[in-house]
Amino acid sequence: MKELLQNLAMSIVDRVMAMIPRALPDDDALRKCNIISHRGEHDNRTVMENTLLAFDIARAAGVWGVECDIRWTKDSVPVICHDASTERVFGKDIVIDSVEFADLRSQLPAVPTLEEVVARYSGNTHLMLELKSDPAVNLDVQRRILQKILGNIIPKKDFHVLSLEPELFTVVNFLEPAVLLPVAQTNTSSLSRLSLERNYCGLAGHYLMLGEKIRRQHHAAGQVIGTGFPSSRNCLLREINRGVEWIFSNDAVFLQGKLDAMKASLKS
């Protein structure tokens, strides 16, 4: 219910933003902008979120990156699933951390492992890996597993790690702070200060929450700003014109088409 209300609110806000005309960005701003498919290109009817198919569709459309969510099975296998349970997306109430991976795979083969995602997209799609709040049964074990999987790809170049809860970054303490991206909800100011103090990668959050003062502070510190979740051309233009580098969207394929068209128009 909470996510439905959030999506409704974002939809209303974006409809308003879509009606406001925006200037065409210059070539430099267009080149700096990267679109990220939030949980892949999905509708949760024919294509489910956080699946290889959803990520494949985004990649095939030329979308720069995909965001996905990491949870842990009972036997410490990191899998890609946003919710603690699979019920909302797949209609089966399987609590991820209560089942072993073999059981999850037999019941829901569409839920990929982190290892499968890294193997499939490393070097061709930037991975935004979000840590979800799971009970750390054995933090050292989880850390070793992540270090092994992520050791096959290059931090910052191939992937970044995100979280709504920066304390979860302890499981990836083998990574430098510049790979880590806090995601703000209503705690924008406090996470902004934390990111600046700890020299994190930058800050992500809804585009209305990350105002100009915060954007300037992070850019002045050499950090990156990521905003979600534009779904219209005019909202995309708003973010590009104010220098936002990473744009997370549930309509990433649509926005990528608009971005590509704008780049092409400047070359012609």
mmCIF file of C-alpha atoms in Angstrom:
data_model
loop_
_atom_site.group_PDB
_atom_site.id
_atom_site.type_symbol
_atom_site.label_atom_id
_atom_site.label_comp_id
_atom_site.label_asym_id
_atom_site.label_seq_id
_atom_site.Cartn_x
_atom_site.Cartn_y
_atom_site.Cartn_z
ATOM 1 C CA MET A 1 0.000 0.000 0.000
ATOM 2 C CA LYS A 2 2.809 2.410 0.895
ATOM 3 C CA GLU A 3 4.487 1.885 -2.487
ATOM 4 C CA LEU A 4 1.177 2.347 -4.323
ATOM 5 C CA LEU A 5 0.630 5.684 -2.587
ATOM 6 C CA GLN A 6 4.195 6.775 -3.322
ATOM 7 C CA ASN A 7 3.797 5.860 -7.000
ATOM 8 C CA LEU A 8 0.502 7.753 -7.175
ATOM 9 C CA ALA A 9 2.056 10.848 -5.627
ATOM 10 C CA MET A 10 5.037 10.699 -7.993
ATOM 11 C CA SER A 11 2.718 10.268 -10.960
ATOM 12 C CA ILE A 12 0.719 13.364 -10.020
ATOM 13 C CA VAL A 13 3.852 15.448 -9.471
ATOM 14 C CA ASP A 14 5.356 14.350 -12.755
ATOM 15 C CA ARG A 15 2.188 15.213 -14.670
ATOM 16 C CA VAL A 16 2.501 18.757 -13.358
ATOM 17 C CA MET A 17 6.196 18.889 -14.242
ATOM 18 C CA ALA A 18 5.462 17.525 -17.713
ATOM 19 C CA MET A 19 3.372 20.611 -18.512
ATOM 20 C CA ILE A 20 6.199 23.087 -17.853
ATOM 21 C CA PRO A 21 8.277 23.808 -20.995
ATOM 22 C CA ARG A 22 12.051 23.437 -20.621
ATOM 23 C CA ALA A 23 14.980 24.670 -22.681
ATOM 24 C CA LEU A 24 17.039 22.189 -24.672
ATOM 25 C CA PRO A 25 20.274 21.442 -22.741
ATOM 26 C CA ASP A 26 23.659 22.045 -24.320
ATOM 27 C CA ASP A 27 25.825 19.237 -25.626
ATOM 28 C CA ASP A 28 27.962 19.033 -22.486
ATOM 29 C CA ALA A 29 24.943 18.601 -20.207
ATOM 30 C CA LEU A 30 23.475 15.934 -22.481
ATOM 31 C CA ARG A 31 26.725 13.975 -22.520
ATOM 32 C CA LYS A 32 26.968 14.001 -18.723
ATOM 33 C CA CYS A 33 23.435 12.663 -18.235
ATOM 34 C CA ASN A 34 23.040 8.932 -17.636
ATOM 35 C CA ILE A 35 19.683 7.157 -17.457
ATOM 36 C CA ILE A 36 19.235 4.310 -14.982
ATOM 37 C CA SER A 37 16.388 1.821 -15.241
ATOM 38 C CA HIS A 38 14.825 1.466 -11.789
ATOM 39 C CA ARG A 39 14.433 -2.304 -11.245
ATOM 40 C CA GLY A 40 14.674 -2.757 -14.993
ATOM 41 C CA GLU A 41 12.049 -2.006 -17.657
ATOM 42 C CA HIS A 42 8.977 -3.614 -16.145
ATOM 43 C CA ASP A 43 5.222 -3.369 -15.826
ATOM 44 C CA ASN A 44 4.822 -6.226 -13.299
ATOM 45 C CA ARG A 45 2.255 -7.806 -15.581
ATOM 46 C CA THR A 46 4.128 -9.133 -18.592
ATOM 47 C CA VAL A 47 7.618 -8.215 -17.414
ATOM 48 C CA MET A 48 8.429 -8.402 -13.721
ATOM 49 C CA GLU A 49 10.758 -6.001 -11.940
ATOM 50 C CA ASN A 50 14.278 -7.031 -10.957
ATOM 51 C CA THR A 51 14.409 -9.876 -13.475
ATOM 52 C CA LEU A 52 16.929 -10.593 -16.202
ATOM 53 C CA LEU A 53 14.243 -9.908 -18.808
ATOM 54 C CA ALA A 54 13.578 -6.453 -17.346
ATOM 55 C CA PHE A 55 17.295 -5.678 -17.351
ATOM 56 C CA ASP A 56 17.744 -7.074 -20.869
ATOM 57 C CA ILE A 57 15.039 -4.779 -22.252
ATOM 58 C CA ALA A 58 16.742 -1.740 -20.722
ATOM 59 C CA ARG A 59 20.146 -2.785 -22.033
ATOM 60 C CA ALA A 60 18.798 -3.439 -25.540
ATOM 61 C CA ALA A 61 17.401 0.115 -25.616
ATOM 62 C CA GLY A 62 20.808 1.573 -24.803
ATOM 63 C CA VAL A 63 19.985 2.560 -21.226
ATOM 64 C CA TRP A 64 23.243 3.287 -19.398
ATOM 65 C CA GLY A 65 22.490 1.564 -16.099
ATOM 66 C CA VAL A 66 20.103 -0.604 -14.131
ATOM 67 C CA GLU A 67 19.214 -0.396 -10.458
ATOM 68 C CA CYS A 68 18.503 -3.610 -8.579
ATOM 69 C CA ASP A 69 17.978 -4.706 -4.982
ATOM 70 C CA ILE A 70 19.986 -7.230 -2.990
ATOM 71 C CA ARG A 71 18.463 -9.545 -0.396
ATOM 72 C CA TRP A 72 19.791 -12.715 1.205
ATOM 73 C CA THR A 73 18.385 -16.227 1.281
ATOM 74 C CA LYS A 74 18.521 -18.369 4.405
ATOM 75 C CA ASP A 75 21.743 -19.993 3.179
ATOM 76 C CA SER A 76 23.397 -16.617 2.431
ATOM 77 C CA VAL A 77 22.932 -16.379 -1.327
ATOM 78 C CA PRO A 78 22.467 -12.752 -2.470
ATOM 79 C CA VAL A 79 19.469 -12.535 -4.797
ATOM 80 C CA ILE A 80 17.750 -9.673 -6.595
ATOM 81 C CA CYS A 81 14.404 -8.773 -5.041
ATOM 82 C CA HIS A 82 13.067 -5.486 -3.722
ATOM 83 C CA ASP A 83 10.635 -6.695 -1.071
ATOM 84 C CA ALA A 84 11.276 -9.048 1.812
ATOM 85 C CA SER A 85 8.562 -11.261 0.291
ATOM 86 C CA THR A 86 7.944 -12.157 -3.351
ATOM 87 C CA GLU A 87 4.156 -11.841 -3.020
ATOM 88 C CA ARG A 88 3.668 -8.347 -4.509
ATOM 89 C CA VAL A 89 5.533 -9.108 -7.715
ATOM 90 C CA PHE A 90 5.081 -12.844 -8.230
ATOM 91 C CA GLY A 91 1.921 -13.644 -6.275
ATOM 92 C CA LYS A 92 3.711 -16.192 -4.074
ATOM 93 C CA ASP A 93 4.349 -15.295 -0.456
ATOM 94 C CA ILE A 94 7.925 -16.490 -0.122
ATOM 95 C CA VAL A 95 9.965 -14.635 2.487
ATOM 96 C CA ILE A 96 13.438 -14.465 0.986
ATOM 97 C CA ASP A 97 15.481 -14.852 4.158
ATOM 98 C CA SER A 98 13.401 -17.824 5.346
ATOM 99 C CA VAL A 99 14.139 -20.151 2.404
ATOM 100 C CA GLU A 100 17.289 -21.651 0.984
ATOM 101 C CA PHE A 101 18.247 -20.626 -2.510
ATOM 102 C CA ALA A 102 17.538 -24.019 -4.104
ATOM 103 C CA ASP A 103 13.966 -23.837 -2.846
ATOM 104 C CA LEU A 104 13.545 -20.251 -4.078
ATOM 105 C CA ARG A 105 14.940 -21.154 -7.489
ATOM 106 C CA SER A 106 12.627 -24.164 -7.838
ATOM 107 C CA GLN A 107 9.554 -22.068 -6.994
ATOM 108 C CA LEU A 108 10.516 -18.784 -8.677
ATOM 109 C CA PRO A 109 13.224 -19.270 -11.297
ATOM 110 C CA ALA A 110 12.775 -15.662 -12.481
ATOM 111 C CA VAL A 111 14.434 -14.304 -9.315
ATOM 112 C CA PRO A 112 18.103 -13.910 -10.305
ATOM 113 C CA THR A 113 21.161 -14.097 -8.107
ATOM 114 C CA LEU A 114 23.554 -11.193 -7.780
ATOM 115 C CA GLU A 115 26.232 -13.393 -9.310
ATOM 116 C CA GLU A 116 24.084 -13.976 -12.409
ATOM 117 C CA VAL A 117 23.430 -10.258 -12.790
ATOM 118 C CA VAL A 118 27.108 -9.371 -12.471
ATOM 119 C CA ALA A 119 28.109 -12.030 -14.998
ATOM 120 C CA ARG A 120 25.470 -10.948 -17.516
ATOM 121 C CA TYR A 121 25.868 -7.169 -17.373
ATOM 122 C CA SER A 122 29.419 -6.443 -16.279
ATOM 123 C CA GLY A 123 31.158 -4.274 -18.831
ATOM 124 C CA ASN A 124 27.996 -3.442 -20.791
ATOM 125 C CA THR A 125 25.551 -1.957 -18.259
ATOM 126 C CA HIS A 126 26.331 0.066 -15.154
ATOM 127 C CA LEU A 127 25.013 -1.667 -12.044
ATOM 128 C CA MET A 128 23.423 0.308 -9.220
ATOM 129 C CA LEU A 129 23.225 -2.283 -6.443
ATOM 130 C CA GLU A 130 20.920 -1.354 -3.575
ATOM 131 C CA LEU A 131 21.387 -3.049 -0.212
ATOM 132 C CA LYS A 132 18.108 -3.842 1.503
ATOM 133 C CA SER A 133 17.630 -4.147 5.251
ATOM 134 C CA ASP A 134 18.035 -7.875 5.942
ATOM 135 C CA PRO A 135 19.008 -9.509 9.211
ATOM 136 C CA ALA A 136 22.767 -10.006 9.075
ATOM 137 C CA VAL A 137 22.936 -13.630 10.196
ATOM 138 C CA ASN A 138 26.668 -13.642 9.603
ATOM 139 C CA LEU A 139 28.060 -10.310 8.488
ATOM 140 C CA ASP A 140 31.529 -11.715 7.831
ATOM 141 C CA VAL A 141 30.109 -14.430 5.563
ATOM 142 C CA GLN A 142 28.006 -11.919 3.639
ATOM 143 C CA ARG A 143 30.992 -9.621 3.281
ATOM 144 C CA ARG A 144 33.218 -12.389 1.895
ATOM 145 C CA ILE A 145 30.521 -13.442 -0.584
ATOM 146 C CA LEU A 146 30.025 -9.895 -1.848
ATOM 147 C CA GLN A 147 33.749 -9.295 -2.051
ATOM 148 C CA LYS A 148 34.150 -12.408 -4.198
ATOM 149 C CA ILE A 149 31.272 -11.547 -6.553
ATOM 150 C CA LEU A 150 32.103 -7.857 -6.886
ATOM 151 C CA GLY A 151 35.792 -8.598 -7.209
ATOM 152 C CA ASN A 152 35.143 -9.520 -10.837
ATOM 153 C CA ILE A 153 34.053 -5.986 -11.766
ATOM 154 C CA ILE A 154 35.542 -2.518 -11.357
ATOM 155 C CA PRO A 155 34.146 -0.190 -8.653
ATOM 156 C CA LYS A 156 32.864 3.181 -9.946
ATOM 157 C CA LYS A 157 33.443 2.142 -13.557
ATOM 158 C CA ASP A 158 31.100 -0.873 -13.514
ATOM 159 C CA PHE A 159 29.019 -0.437 -10.382
ATOM 160 C CA HIS A 160 28.021 1.582 -7.330
ATOM 161 C CA VAL A 161 26.346 0.454 -4.114
ATOM 162 C CA LEU A 162 23.234 2.237 -2.832
ATOM 163 C CA SER A 163 21.205 2.132 0.352
ATOM 164 C CA LEU A 164 18.429 3.962 2.148
ATOM 165 C CA GLU A 165 20.289 3.015 5.334
ATOM 166 C CA PRO A 166 23.990 3.991 5.214
ATOM 167 C CA GLU A 167 24.752 1.715 8.178
ATOM 168 C CA LEU A 168 24.268 -1.196 5.773
ATOM 169 C CA PHE A 169 27.433 -0.108 3.965
ATOM 170 C CA THR A 170 29.377 -1.984 6.639
ATOM 171 C CA VAL A 171 28.806 -5.181 4.640
ATOM 172 C CA VAL A 172 30.837 -3.670 1.790
ATOM 173 C CA ASN A 173 33.545 -1.985 3.874
ATOM 174 C CA PHE A 174 36.093 -3.387 1.431
ATOM 175 C CA LEU A 175 34.948 -0.703 -1.025
ATOM 176 C CA GLU A 176 36.128 2.898 -0.923
ATOM 177 C CA PRO A 177 33.527 5.506 0.143
ATOM 178 C CA ALA A 178 33.385 6.973 -3.377
ATOM 179 C CA VAL A 179 31.563 3.813 -4.529
ATOM 180 C CA LEU A 180 28.751 4.254 -1.992
ATOM 181 C CA LEU A 181 25.606 6.291 -2.648
ATOM 182 C CA PRO A 182 23.099 7.066 0.147
ATOM 183 C CA VAL A 183 19.485 7.368 -0.989
ATOM 184 C CA ALA A 184 17.376 9.984 0.796
ATOM 185 C CA GLN A 185 13.661 9.907 1.420
ATOM 186 C CA THR A 186 12.499 12.550 3.923
ATOM 187 C CA ASN A 187 15.937 12.660 5.579
ATOM 188 C CA THR A 188 17.602 14.580 2.773
ATOM 189 C CA SER A 189 19.499 17.105 4.896
ATOM 190 C CA SER A 190 20.991 14.578 7.308
ATOM 191 C CA LEU A 191 22.062 12.174 4.541
ATOM 192 C CA SER A 192 23.507 15.068 2.573
ATOM 193 C CA ARG A 193 25.694 16.041 5.526
ATOM 194 C CA LEU A 194 26.691 12.423 6.073
ATOM 195 C CA SER A 195 27.676 11.948 2.442
ATOM 196 C CA LEU A 196 29.807 15.089 2.483
ATOM 197 C CA GLU A 197 31.463 14.154 5.790
ATOM 198 C CA ARG A 198 32.280 10.593 4.737
ATOM 199 C CA ASN A 199 33.275 11.429 1.164
ATOM 200 C CA TYR A 200 30.646 9.164 -0.335
ATOM 201 C CA CYS A 201 29.907 9.164 -4.047
ATOM 202 C CA GLY A 202 27.148 11.744 -3.662
ATOM 203 C CA LEU A 203 23.438 11.651 -2.926
ATOM 204 C CA ALA A 204 20.304 10.249 -4.553
ATOM 205 C CA GLY A 205 16.638 10.986 -3.914
ATOM 206 C CA HIS A 206 13.424 12.270 -5.441
ATOM 207 C CA TYR A 207 14.031 15.245 -7.718
ATOM 208 C CA LEU A 208 11.795 17.530 -5.632
ATOM 209 C CA MET A 209 13.697 16.671 -2.442
ATOM 210 C CA LEU A 210 17.162 17.385 -3.834
ATOM 211 C CA GLY A 211 16.973 21.137 -4.265
ATOM 212 C CA GLU A 212 19.500 23.519 -5.734
ATOM 213 C CA LYS A 213 21.308 24.253 -2.472
ATOM 214 C CA ILE A 214 22.016 20.570 -1.896
ATOM 215 C CA ARG A 215 22.933 20.005 -5.533
ATOM 216 C CA ARG A 216 25.457 22.846 -5.457
ATOM 217 C CA GLN A 217 27.033 21.595 -2.228
ATOM 218 C CA HIS A 218 27.604 18.106 -3.585
ATOM 219 C CA HIS A 219 28.824 19.272 -6.966
ATOM 220 C CA ALA A 220 31.213 21.681 -5.257
ATOM 221 C CA ALA A 221 32.608 18.682 -3.363
ATOM 222 C CA GLY A 222 33.077 16.757 -6.613
ATOM 223 C CA GLN A 223 30.184 14.432 -5.828
ATOM 224 C CA VAL A 224 27.369 13.180 -8.026
ATOM 225 C CA ILE A 225 23.640 13.774 -7.741
ATOM 226 C CA GLY A 226 21.116 11.114 -8.707
ATOM 227 C CA THR A 227 17.410 11.894 -8.918
ATOM 228 C CA GLY A 228 14.277 9.830 -9.413
ATOM 229 C CA PHE A 229 11.784 9.363 -10.909
ATOM 230 C CA PRO A 230 11.181 11.460 -14.023
ATOM 231 C CA SER A 231 8.822 9.941 -16.573
ATOM 232 C CA SER A 232 8.312 12.839 -18.985
ATOM 233 C CA ARG A 233 10.531 14.668 -21.460
ATOM 234 C CA ASN A 234 10.104 18.014 -19.695
ATOM 235 C CA CYS A 235 10.989 16.577 -16.303
ATOM 236 C CA LEU A 236 14.046 14.937 -17.869
ATOM 237 C CA LEU A 237 15.038 18.309 -19.331
ATOM 238 C CA ARG A 238 14.638 19.964 -15.937
ATOM 239 C CA GLU A 239 17.104 17.552 -14.370
ATOM 240 C CA ILE A 240 19.627 17.703 -17.206
ATOM 241 C CA ASN A 241 19.545 21.515 -17.240
ATOM 242 C CA ARG A 242 20.451 21.671 -13.562
ATOM 243 C CA GLY A 243 23.399 19.341 -14.009
ATOM 244 C CA VAL A 244 22.058 16.075 -12.586
ATOM 245 C CA GLU A 245 24.292 13.234 -13.772
ATOM 246 C CA TRP A 246 22.235 10.162 -12.841
ATOM 247 C CA ILE A 247 18.505 9.939 -13.506
ATOM 248 C CA PHE A 248 16.665 6.918 -12.101
ATOM 249 C CA SER A 249 13.375 6.165 -13.797
ATOM 250 C CA ASN A 250 10.631 3.584 -14.125
ATOM 251 C CA ASP A 251 10.361 4.767 -17.738
ATOM 252 C CA ALA A 252 14.035 4.580 -18.602
ATOM 253 C CA VAL A 253 13.599 3.233 -22.146
ATOM 254 C CA PHE A 254 11.268 6.122 -22.999
ATOM 255 C CA LEU A 255 13.643 8.691 -21.498
ATOM 256 C CA GLN A 256 16.658 7.122 -23.195
ATOM 257 C CA GLY A 257 14.894 7.561 -26.527
ATOM 258 C CA LYS A 258 14.320 11.237 -25.766
ATOM 259 C CA LEU A 259 17.927 11.707 -24.649
ATOM 260 C CA ASP A 260 19.266 10.010 -27.781
ATOM 261 C CA ALA A 261 17.005 12.151 -29.981
ATOM 262 C CA MET A 262 18.251 15.339 -28.326
ATOM 263 C CA LYS A 263 21.867 14.313 -28.787
ATOM 264 C CA ALA A 264 21.209 13.536 -32.441
ATOM 265 C CA SER A 265 19.493 16.889 -33.012
ATOM 266 C CA LEU A 266 22.543 18.785 -31.761
ATOM 267 C CA LYS A 267 24.782 16.874 -34.162
ATOM 268 C CA SER A 268 22.610 17.514 -37.221
#
